[in-house]
CSV table of C-alpha atoms in Angstrom, one decimal:
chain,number,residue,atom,x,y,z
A,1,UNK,CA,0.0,0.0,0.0
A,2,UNK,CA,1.5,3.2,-0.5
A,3,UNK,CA,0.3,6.8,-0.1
A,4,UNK,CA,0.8,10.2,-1.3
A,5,UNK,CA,0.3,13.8,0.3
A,6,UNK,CA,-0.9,15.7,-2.5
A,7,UNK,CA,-2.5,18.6,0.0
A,8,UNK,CA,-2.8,19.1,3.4
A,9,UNK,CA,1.3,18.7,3.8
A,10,UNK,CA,2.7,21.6,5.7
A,11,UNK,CA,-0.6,23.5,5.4
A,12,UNK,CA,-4.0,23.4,7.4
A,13,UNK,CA,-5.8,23.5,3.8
A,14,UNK,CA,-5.9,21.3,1.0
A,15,UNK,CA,-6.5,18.5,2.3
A,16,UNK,CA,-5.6,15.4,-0.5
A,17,UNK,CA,-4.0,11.7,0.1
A,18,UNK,CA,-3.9,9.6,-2.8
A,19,UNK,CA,-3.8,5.7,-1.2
A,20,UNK,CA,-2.8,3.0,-3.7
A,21,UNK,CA,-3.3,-0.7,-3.7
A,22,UNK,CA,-2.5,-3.0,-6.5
A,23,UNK,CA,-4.8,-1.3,-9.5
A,24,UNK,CA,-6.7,0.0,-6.4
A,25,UNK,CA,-6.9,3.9,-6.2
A,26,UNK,CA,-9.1,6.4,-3.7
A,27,UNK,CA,-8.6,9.5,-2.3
A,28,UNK,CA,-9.1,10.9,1.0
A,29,UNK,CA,-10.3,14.2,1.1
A,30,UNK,CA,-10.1,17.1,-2.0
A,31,UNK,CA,-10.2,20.3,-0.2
A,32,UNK,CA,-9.5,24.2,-1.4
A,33,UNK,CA,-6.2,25.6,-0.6
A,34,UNK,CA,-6.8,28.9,1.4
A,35,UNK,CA,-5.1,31.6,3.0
A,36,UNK,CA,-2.2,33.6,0.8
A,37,UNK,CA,-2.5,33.9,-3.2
A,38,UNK,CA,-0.1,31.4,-3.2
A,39,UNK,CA,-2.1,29.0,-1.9
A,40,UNK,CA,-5.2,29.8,-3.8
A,41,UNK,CA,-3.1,29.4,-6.8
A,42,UNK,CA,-2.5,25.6,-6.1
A,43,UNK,CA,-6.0,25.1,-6.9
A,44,UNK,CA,-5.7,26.1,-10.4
A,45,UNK,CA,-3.1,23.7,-10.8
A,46,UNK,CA,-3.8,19.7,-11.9
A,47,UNK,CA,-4.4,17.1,-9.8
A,48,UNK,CA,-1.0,15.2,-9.6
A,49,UNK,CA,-2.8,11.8,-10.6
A,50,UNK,CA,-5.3,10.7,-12.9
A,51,UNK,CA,-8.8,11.3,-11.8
A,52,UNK,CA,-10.4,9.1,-13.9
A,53,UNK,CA,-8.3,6.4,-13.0
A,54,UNK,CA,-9.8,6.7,-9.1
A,55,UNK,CA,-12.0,4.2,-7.9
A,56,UNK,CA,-13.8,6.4,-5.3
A,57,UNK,CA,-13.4,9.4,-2.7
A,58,UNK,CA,-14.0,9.7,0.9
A,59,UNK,CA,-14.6,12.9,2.6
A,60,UNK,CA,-14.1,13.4,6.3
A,61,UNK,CA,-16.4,16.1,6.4
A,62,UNK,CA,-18.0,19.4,4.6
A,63,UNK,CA,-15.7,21.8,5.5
A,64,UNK,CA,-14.1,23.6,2.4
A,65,UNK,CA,-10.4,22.9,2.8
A,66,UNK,CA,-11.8,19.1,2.5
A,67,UNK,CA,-14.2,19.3,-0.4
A,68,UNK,CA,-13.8,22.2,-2.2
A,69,UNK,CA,-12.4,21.1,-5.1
A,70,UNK,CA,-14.6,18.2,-5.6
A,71,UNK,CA,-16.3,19.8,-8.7
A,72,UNK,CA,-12.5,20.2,-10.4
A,73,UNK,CA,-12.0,16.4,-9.9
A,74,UNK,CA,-14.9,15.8,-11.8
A,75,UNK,CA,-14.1,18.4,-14.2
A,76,UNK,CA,-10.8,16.5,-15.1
A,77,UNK,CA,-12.5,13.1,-15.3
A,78,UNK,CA,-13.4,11.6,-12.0
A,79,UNK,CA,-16.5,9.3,-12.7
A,80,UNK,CA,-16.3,6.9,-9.6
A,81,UNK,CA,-18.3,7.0,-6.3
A,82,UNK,CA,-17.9,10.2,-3.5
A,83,UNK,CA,-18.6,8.0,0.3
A,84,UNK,CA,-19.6,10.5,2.8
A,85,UNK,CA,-21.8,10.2,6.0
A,86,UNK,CA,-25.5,11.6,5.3
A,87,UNK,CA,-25.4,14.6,7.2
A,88,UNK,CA,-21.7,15.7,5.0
A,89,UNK,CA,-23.3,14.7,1.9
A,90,UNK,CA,-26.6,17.0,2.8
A,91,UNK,CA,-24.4,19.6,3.6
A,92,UNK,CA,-22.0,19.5,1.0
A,93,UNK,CA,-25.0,19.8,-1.0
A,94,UNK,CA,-26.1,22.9,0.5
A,95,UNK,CA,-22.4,24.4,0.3
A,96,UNK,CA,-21.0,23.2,-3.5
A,97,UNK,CA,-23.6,25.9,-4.7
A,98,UNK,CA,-22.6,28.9,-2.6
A,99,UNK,CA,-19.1,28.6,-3.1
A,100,UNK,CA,-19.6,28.2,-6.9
A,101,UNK,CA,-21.1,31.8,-6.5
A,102,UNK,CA,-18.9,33.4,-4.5
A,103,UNK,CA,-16.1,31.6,-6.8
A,104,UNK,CA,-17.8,33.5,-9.7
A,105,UNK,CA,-17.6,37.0,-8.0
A,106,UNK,CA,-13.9,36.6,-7.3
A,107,UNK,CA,-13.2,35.0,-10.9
A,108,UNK,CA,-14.9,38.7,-12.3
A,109,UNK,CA,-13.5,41.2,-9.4
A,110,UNK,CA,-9.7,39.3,-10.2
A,111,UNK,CA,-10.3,38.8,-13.6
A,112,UNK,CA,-9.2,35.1,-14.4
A,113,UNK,CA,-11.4,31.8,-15.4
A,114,UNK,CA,-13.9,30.1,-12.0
A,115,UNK,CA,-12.6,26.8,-11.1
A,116,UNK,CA,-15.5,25.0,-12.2
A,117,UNK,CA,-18.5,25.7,-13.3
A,118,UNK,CA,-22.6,24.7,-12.6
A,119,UNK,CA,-22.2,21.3,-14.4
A,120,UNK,CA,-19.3,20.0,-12.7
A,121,UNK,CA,-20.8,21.2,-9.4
A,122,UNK,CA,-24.3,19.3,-10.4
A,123,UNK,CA,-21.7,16.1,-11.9
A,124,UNK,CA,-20.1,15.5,-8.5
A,125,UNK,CA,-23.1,15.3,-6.7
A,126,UNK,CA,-24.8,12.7,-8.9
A,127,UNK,CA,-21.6,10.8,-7.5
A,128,UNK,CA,-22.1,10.7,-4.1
A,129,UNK,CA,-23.2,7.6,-1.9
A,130,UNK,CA,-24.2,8.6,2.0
A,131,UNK,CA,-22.9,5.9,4.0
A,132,UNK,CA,-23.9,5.1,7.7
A,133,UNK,CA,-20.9,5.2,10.6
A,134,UNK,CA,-19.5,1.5,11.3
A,135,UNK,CA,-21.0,0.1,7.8
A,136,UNK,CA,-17.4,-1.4,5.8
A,137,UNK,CA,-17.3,-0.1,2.3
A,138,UNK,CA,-15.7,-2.8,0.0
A,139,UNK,CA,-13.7,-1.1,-2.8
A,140,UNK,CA,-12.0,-4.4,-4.1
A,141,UNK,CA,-11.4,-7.5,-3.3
A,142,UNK,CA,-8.6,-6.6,-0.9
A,143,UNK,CA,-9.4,-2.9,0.4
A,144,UNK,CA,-12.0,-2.2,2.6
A,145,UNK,CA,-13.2,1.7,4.2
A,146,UNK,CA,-14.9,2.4,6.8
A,147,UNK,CA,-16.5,6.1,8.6
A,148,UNK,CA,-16.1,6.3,12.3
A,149,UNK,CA,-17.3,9.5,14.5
A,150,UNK,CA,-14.6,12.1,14.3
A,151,UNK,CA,-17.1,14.5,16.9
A,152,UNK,CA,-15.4,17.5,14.4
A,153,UNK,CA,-18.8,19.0,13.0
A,154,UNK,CA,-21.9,17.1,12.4
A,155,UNK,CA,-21.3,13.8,10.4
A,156,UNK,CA,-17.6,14.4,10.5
A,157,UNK,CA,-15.6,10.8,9.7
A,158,UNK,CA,-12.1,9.2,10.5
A,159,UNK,CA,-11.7,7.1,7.5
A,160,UNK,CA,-10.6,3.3,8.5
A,161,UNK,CA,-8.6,1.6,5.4
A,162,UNK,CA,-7.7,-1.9,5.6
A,163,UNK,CA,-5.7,-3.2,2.6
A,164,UNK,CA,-2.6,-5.6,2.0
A,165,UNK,CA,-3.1,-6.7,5.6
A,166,UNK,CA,-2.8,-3.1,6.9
A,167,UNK,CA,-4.8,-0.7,8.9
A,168,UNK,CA,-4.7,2.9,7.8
A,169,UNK,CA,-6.7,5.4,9.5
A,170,UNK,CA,-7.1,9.0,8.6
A,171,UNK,CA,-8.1,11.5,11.3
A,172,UNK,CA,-9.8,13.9,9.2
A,173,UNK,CA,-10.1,16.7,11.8
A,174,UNK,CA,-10.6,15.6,15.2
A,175,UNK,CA,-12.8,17.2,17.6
A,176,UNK,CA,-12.6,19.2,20.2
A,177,UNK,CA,-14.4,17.6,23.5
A,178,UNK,CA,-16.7,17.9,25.0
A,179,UNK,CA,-18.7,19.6,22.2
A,180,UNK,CA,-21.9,21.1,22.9
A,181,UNK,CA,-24.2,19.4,20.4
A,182,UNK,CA,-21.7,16.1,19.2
A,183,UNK,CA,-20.4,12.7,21.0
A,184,UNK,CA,-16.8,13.1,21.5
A,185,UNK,CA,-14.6,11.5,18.8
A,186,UNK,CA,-14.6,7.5,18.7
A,187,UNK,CA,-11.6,5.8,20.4
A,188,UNK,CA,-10.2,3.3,18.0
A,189,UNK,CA,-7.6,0.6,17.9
A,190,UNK,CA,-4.7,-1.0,16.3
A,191,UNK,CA,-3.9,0.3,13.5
A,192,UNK,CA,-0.6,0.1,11.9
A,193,UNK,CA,-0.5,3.7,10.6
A,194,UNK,CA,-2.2,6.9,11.4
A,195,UNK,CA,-2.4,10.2,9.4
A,196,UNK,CA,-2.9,12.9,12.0
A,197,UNK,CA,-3.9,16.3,11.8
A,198,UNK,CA,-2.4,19.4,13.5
A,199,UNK,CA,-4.3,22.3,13.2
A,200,UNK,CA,-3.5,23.2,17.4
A,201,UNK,CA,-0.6,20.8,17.6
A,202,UNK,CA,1.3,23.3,19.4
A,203,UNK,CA,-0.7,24.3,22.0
A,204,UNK,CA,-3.8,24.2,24.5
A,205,UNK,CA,-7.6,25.1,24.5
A,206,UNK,CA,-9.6,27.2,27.1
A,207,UNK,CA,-12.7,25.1,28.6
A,208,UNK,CA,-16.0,25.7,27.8
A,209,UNK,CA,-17.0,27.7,30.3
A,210,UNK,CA,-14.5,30.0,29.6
A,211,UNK,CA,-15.6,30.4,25.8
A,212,UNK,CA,-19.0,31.4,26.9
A,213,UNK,CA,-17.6,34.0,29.4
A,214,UNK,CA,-15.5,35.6,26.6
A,215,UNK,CA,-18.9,35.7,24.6
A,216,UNK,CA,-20.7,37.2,27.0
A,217,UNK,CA,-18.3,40.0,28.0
A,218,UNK,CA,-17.7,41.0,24.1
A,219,UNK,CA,-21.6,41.4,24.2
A,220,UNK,CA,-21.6,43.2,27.2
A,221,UNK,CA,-18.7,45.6,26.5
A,222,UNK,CA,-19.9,46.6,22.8
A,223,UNK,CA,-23.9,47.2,25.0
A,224,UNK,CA,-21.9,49.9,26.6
A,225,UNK,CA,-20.6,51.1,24.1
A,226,UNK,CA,-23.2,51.3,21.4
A,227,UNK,CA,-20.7,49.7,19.1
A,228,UNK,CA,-21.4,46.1,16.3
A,229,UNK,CA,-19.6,43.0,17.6
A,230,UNK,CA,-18.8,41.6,14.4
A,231,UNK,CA,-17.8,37.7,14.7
A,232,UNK,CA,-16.7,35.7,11.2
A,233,UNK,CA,-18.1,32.8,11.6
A,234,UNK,CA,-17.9,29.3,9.5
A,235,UNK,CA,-21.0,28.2,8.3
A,236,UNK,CA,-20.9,24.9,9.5
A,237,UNK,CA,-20.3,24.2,13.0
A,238,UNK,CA,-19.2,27.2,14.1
A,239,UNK,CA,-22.3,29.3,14.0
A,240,UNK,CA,-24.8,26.3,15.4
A,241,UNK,CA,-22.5,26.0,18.5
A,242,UNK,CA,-22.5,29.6,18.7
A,243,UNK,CA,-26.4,29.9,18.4
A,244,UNK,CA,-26.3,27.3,21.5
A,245,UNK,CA,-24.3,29.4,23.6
A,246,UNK,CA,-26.3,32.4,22.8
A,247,UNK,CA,-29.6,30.5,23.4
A,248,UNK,CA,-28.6,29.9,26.8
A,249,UNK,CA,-27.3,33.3,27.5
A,250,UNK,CA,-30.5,34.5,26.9
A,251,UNK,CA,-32.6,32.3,28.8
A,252,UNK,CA,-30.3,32.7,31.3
A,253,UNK,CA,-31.0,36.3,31.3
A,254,UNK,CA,-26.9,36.5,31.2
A,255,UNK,CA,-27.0,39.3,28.6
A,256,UNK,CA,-28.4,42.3,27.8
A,257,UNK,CA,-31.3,42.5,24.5
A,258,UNK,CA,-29.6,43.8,21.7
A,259,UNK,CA,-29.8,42.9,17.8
A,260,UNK,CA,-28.1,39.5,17.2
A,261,UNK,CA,-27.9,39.1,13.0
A,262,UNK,CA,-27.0,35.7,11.2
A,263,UNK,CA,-25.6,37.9,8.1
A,264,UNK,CA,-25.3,34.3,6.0
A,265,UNK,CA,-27.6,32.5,4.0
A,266,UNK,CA,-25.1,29.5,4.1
A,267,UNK,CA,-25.2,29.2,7.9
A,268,UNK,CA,-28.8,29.7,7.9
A,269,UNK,CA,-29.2,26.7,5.5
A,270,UNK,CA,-26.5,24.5,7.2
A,271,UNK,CA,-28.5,25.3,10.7
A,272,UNK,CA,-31.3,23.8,8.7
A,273,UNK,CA,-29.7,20.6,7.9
A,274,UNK,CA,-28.8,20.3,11.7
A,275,UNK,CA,-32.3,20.0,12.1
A,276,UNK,CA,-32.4,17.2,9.8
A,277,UNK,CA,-29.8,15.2,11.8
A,278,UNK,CA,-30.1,15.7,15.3
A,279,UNK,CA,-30.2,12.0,15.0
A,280,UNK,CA,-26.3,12.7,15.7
A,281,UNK,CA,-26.3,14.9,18.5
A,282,UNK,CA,-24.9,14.0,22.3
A,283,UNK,CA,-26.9,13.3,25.3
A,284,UNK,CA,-27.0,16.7,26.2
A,285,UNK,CA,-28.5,18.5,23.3
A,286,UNK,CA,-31.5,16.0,22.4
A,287,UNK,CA,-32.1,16.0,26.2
A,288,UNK,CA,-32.6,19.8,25.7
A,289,UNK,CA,-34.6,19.2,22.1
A,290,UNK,CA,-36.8,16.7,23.8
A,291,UNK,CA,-37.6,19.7,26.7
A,292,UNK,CA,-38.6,21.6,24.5
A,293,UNK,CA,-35.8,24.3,23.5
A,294,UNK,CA,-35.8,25.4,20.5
A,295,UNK,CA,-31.9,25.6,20.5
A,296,UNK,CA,-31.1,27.7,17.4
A,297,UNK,CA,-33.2,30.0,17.9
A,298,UNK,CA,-34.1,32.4,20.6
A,299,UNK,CA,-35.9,36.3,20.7
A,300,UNK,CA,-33.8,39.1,19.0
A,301,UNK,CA,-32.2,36.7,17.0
A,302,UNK,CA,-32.7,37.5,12.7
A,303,UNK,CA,-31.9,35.4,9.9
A,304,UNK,CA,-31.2,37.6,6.9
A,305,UNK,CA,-30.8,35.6,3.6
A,306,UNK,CA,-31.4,38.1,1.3
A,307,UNK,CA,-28.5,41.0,-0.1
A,308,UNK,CA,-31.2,43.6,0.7
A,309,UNK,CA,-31.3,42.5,4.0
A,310,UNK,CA,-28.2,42.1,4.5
A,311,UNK,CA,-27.5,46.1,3.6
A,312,UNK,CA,-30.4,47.1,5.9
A,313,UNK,CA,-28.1,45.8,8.6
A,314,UNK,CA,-26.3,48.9,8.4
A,315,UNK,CA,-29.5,51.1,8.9
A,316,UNK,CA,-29.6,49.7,12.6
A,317,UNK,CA,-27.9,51.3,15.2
A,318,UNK,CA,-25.5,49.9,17.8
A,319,UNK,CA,-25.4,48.4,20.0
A,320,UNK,CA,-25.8,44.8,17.5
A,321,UNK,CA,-24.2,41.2,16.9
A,322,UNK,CA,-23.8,40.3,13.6
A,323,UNK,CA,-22.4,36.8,12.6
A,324,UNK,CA,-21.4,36.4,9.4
A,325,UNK,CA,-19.0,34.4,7.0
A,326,UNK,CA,-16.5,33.7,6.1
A,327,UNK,CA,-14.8,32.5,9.1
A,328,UNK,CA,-11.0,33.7,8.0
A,329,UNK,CA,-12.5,37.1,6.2
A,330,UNK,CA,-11.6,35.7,3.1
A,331,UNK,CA,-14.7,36.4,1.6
A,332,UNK,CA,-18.6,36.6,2.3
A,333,UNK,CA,-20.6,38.9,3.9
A,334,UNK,CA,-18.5,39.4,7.2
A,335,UNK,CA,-16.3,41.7,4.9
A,336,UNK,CA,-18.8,44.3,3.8
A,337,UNK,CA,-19.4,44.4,8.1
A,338,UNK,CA,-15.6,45.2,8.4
A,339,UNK,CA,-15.1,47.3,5.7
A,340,UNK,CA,-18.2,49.3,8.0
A,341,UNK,CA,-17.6,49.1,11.2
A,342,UNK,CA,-13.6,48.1,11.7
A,343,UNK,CA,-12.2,52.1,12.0
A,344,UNK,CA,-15.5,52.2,14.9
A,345,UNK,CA,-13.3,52.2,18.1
A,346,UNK,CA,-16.2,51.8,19.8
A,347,UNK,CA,-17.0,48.3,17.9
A,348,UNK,CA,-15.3,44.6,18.4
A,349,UNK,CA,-14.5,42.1,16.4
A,350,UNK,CA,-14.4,38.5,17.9
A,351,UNK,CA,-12.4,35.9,16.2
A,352,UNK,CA,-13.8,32.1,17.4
A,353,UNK,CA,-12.2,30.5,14.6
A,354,UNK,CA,-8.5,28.8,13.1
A,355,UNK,CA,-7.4,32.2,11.0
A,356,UNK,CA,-4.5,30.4,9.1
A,357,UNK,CA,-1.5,32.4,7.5
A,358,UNK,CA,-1.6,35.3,5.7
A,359,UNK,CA,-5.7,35.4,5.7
A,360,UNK,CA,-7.6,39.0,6.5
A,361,UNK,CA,-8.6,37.7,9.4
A,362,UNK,CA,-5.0,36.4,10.4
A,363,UNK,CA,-3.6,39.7,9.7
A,364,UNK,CA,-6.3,41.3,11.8
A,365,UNK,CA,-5.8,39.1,15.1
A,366,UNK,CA,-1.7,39.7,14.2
A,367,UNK,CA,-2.1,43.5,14.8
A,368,UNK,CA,-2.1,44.9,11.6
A,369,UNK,CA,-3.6,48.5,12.1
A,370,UNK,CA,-4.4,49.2,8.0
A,371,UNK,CA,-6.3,46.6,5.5
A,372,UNK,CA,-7.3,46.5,2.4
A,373,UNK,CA,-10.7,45.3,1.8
A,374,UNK,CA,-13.0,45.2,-1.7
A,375,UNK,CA,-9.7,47.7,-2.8
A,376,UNK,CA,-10.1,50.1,0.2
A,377,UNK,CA,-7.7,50.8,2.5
A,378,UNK,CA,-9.4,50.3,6.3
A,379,UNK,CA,-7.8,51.6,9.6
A,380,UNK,CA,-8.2,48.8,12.2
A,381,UNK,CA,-9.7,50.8,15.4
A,382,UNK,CA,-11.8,48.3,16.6
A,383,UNK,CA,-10.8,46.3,19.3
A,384,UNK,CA,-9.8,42.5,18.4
A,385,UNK,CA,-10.3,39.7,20.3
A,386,UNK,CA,-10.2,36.2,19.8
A,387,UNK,CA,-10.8,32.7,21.6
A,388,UNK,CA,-9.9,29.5,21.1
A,389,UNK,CA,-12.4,27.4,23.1
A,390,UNK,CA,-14.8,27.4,20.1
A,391,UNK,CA,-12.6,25.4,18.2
A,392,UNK,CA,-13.9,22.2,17.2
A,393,UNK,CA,-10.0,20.7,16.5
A,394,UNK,CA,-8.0,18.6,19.4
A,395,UNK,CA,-6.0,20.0,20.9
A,396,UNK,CA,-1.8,19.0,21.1
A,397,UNK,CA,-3.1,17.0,24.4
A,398,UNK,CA,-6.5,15.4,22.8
A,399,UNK,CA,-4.3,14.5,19.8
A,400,UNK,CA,-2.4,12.5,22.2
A,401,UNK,CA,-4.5,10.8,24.2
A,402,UNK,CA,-6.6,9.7,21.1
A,403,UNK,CA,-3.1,8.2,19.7
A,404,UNK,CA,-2.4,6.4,22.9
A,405,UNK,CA,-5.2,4.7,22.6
A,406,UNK,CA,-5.2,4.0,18.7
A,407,UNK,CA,-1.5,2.5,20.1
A,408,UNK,CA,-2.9,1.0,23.2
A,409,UNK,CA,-1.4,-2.4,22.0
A,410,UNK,CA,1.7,-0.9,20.5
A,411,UNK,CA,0.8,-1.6,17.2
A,412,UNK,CA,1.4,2.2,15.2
A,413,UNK,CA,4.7,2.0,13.2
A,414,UNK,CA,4.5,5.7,12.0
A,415,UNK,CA,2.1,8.4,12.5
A,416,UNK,CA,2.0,11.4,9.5
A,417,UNK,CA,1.5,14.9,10.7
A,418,UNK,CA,-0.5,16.7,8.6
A,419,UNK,CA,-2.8,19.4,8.5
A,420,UNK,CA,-1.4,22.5,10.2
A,421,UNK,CA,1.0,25.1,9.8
A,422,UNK,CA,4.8,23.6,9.9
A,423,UNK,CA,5.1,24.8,13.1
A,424,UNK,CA,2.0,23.0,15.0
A,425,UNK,CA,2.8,20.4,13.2
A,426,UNK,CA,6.6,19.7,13.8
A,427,UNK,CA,5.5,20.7,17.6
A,428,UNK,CA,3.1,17.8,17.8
A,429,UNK,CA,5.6,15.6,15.9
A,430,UNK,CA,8.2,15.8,18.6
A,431,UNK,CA,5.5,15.9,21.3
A,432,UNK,CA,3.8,12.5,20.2
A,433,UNK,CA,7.8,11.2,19.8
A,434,UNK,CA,8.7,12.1,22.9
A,435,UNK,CA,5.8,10.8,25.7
A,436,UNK,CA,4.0,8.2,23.2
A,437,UNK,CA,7.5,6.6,21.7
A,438,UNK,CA,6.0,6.9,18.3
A,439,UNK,CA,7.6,7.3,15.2
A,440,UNK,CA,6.6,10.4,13.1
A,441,UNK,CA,7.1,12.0,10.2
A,442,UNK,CA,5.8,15.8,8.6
A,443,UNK,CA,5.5,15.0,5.2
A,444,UNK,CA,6.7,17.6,2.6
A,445,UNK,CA,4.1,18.3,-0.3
A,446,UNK,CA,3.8,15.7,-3.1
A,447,UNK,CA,6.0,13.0,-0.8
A,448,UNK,CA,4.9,9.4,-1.1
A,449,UNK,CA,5.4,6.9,1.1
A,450,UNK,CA,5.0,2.9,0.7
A,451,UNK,CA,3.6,1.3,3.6
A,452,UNK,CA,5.1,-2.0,4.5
């Protein structure tokens, strides 16, 4: 069996392994590259291998940075099956279509060719197969894939690939317990290799309780002030869990009435599809369901879907919450708030999100006082905060204790460090090395590896 790192390699986006076996070949994952124009650039380039010649894909989840070129792997030939769980399909669903659009406005504001176009977006989908967790997918006669709960966002998967007599699992992104609305991530066993990802190899989260407080005292101090907290936000994830602590703040009559705006049709669609699946909630939340709480939705809360809406926003006077996408300002709605309401000393903004390298909203939270958005140049005035405690990856600590038990029975031979920035993941490399005895590798982009 061999594999190949044809994204996700040094970089928190991008996300691509190639896994061969005999005339076997699937990929895991096809995500967008994001961040610097560098990096959007890769996606322009071809796939390093043969679509066509793929037998299927399986994707870990909906996020972007793992799907997003799905329509350009059909677009150069890929006719085999996509395996997803049912809520990533549905959602993917949802999601293929808005990023096609916003695709479109960048493709005419920077003057070059979209990625892919309607057909390929409607071509992929025809190719997708939900699958159930636990269910083993045969691919051939000697590989077999199964989806196990990664407790990432709803319906996220580690992919389990047994082949030549070989276990192979692929994290996907792990989650970040315990999560508000998911079951932790499922401990698994045994495997002989692991590819791991990295996102917050380097460091520690807050708890939960401290997330909620740093919520609720942005909301607070921007009351006062009669400013906009403006939050970017990723559709998926992101904004339900951020819905849920909002819900209870205000039942708990823990903050003052104000304006809250979901500024995204996206979210607003994806929170719909959470309603399809609460099937794969936790405890907790269907508990809550069950009671009676309607837990994406509470009073002063508005959806706005429509560009019209979304400008009438602006007509409303502080103090307000809007939430808004895209999570790492790299395009969306959120940007048309910041071009507003970022030189408002009296505003916040509220990062509850990964902002990886070289992104708006990375150069934001790194201090830069002067941006340039829509070809304006914006003075940073407002006040920027961030916390981590929303973020649905593992942490360098979860990753580890989630490998100890993978390697309960000392089986792991090598573990690949993948998805984050070099430094998070060289960090966990030597971390998982040094108290789990492991042997691990960062692999460069485009490095193969045969697995014996």
């Amino acid at each position: 069996m061999k594999i190949s790192f044809w994204g996700g390699a040094q970089s928190v986006t991008g996300a691509n392994y190639l896994v061969e076996s005999g005339q076997t070949k699937i990929i895991i994952d096809c995500g967008l590259f994001q961040g610097s124009k560098f990096a959007e650039e890769l996606n322009y380039q071809k796939f390093n291998y043969n679509p066509a010649e793929l037998q299927a894909v399986f994707v870990t989840h909906a996020h972007t940075d793992h799907m997003g070129r799905l329509p350009k792997l059909f677009k150069e030939g890929f006719r085999g099956e996509v395996f997803a769980t049912e809520p990533t399909a549905g959602m993917i669903a949802v999601a293929l279509p808005d990023n096609l659009s916003l695709m479109k406005d960048e493709a005419r504001r920077d003057n070059h060719p979209p990625l892919y176009d309607q057909e390929d977006v409607t071509g992929i989908l025809t190719l997708f197969r939900p699958q159930k967790y636990y269910e083993p997918i045969k691919i051939s006669e000697d590989m077999t894939v199964t989806l196990f709960n990664a407790g990432h966002v709803l319906g996220s998967a580690i992919i389990e690939v047994i082949a030549e007599g070989k276990k192979l699992y692929f994290t996907g992104d792990l989650g970040n317990p315990p999560m508000p609305l998911l079951p932790q991530p499922d401990n698994l066993f045994e495997a002989d290799y692991v590819v791991m990802e990295s996102a917050y190899g380097d460091r520690l989260h807050e708890d939960r309780e401290s997330r909620r407080n740093i919520l609720e005292d942005a909301i607070e101090d921007v009351f006062k002030r009669k400013g906009t907290l403006m939050i970017p936000s990723f559709a998926i994830e992101r904004t339900q869990e951020i819905l849920f602590d909002l819900n209870g703040l205000v039942e708990n009559d823990r903050i003052p009435r104000l304006p809250i705006f979901i500024d995204s049709p996206l979210a607003i669609k994806i929170t719909e599809e959470y309603k399809k699946y609460q099937a794969y909630f936790n405890e907790v939340a269907l508990d809550l369901i069950k009671a009676g709480d309607e837990i994406f939705d509470f009073p002063q809360l508005k959806m706005t879907r429509s560009p019209a809406e979304s400008k009438a926003i602006n007509k409303v006077p502080g103090p307000k919450v809007v939430i808004a996408g895209s999570g790492m300002s790299t395009g969306g709605r959120i940007l048309h708030h910041e071009k507003m309401y970022l030189d408002d000393p009296n505003s916040i903004i509220l990062f509850v999100g990964y902002q990886v390298k070289n992104s708006l909203g990375r150069r934001i939270l790194d201090g830069e006082k002067e941006v340039k958005i829509f070809g304006e140049h914006i003075f940073v005035k407002a006040e920027v905060r961030s916390v981590s405690g929303y973020s649905a990856h593992a942490d360098q600590s979860q990753l580890a204790h989630w490998l100890m038990h993978v390697n309960e029975k000392k089986t792991v031979k090598r573990a690949f460090i993948v998805q984050g920035d070099e430094e998070a993941s060289q960090s966990l490399a030597v971390h998982l090395r040094d108290k789990l005895l492991i042997d691990t590798v960062v692999p460069k982009p485009g490095e193969s590896f045969e697995l014996d």
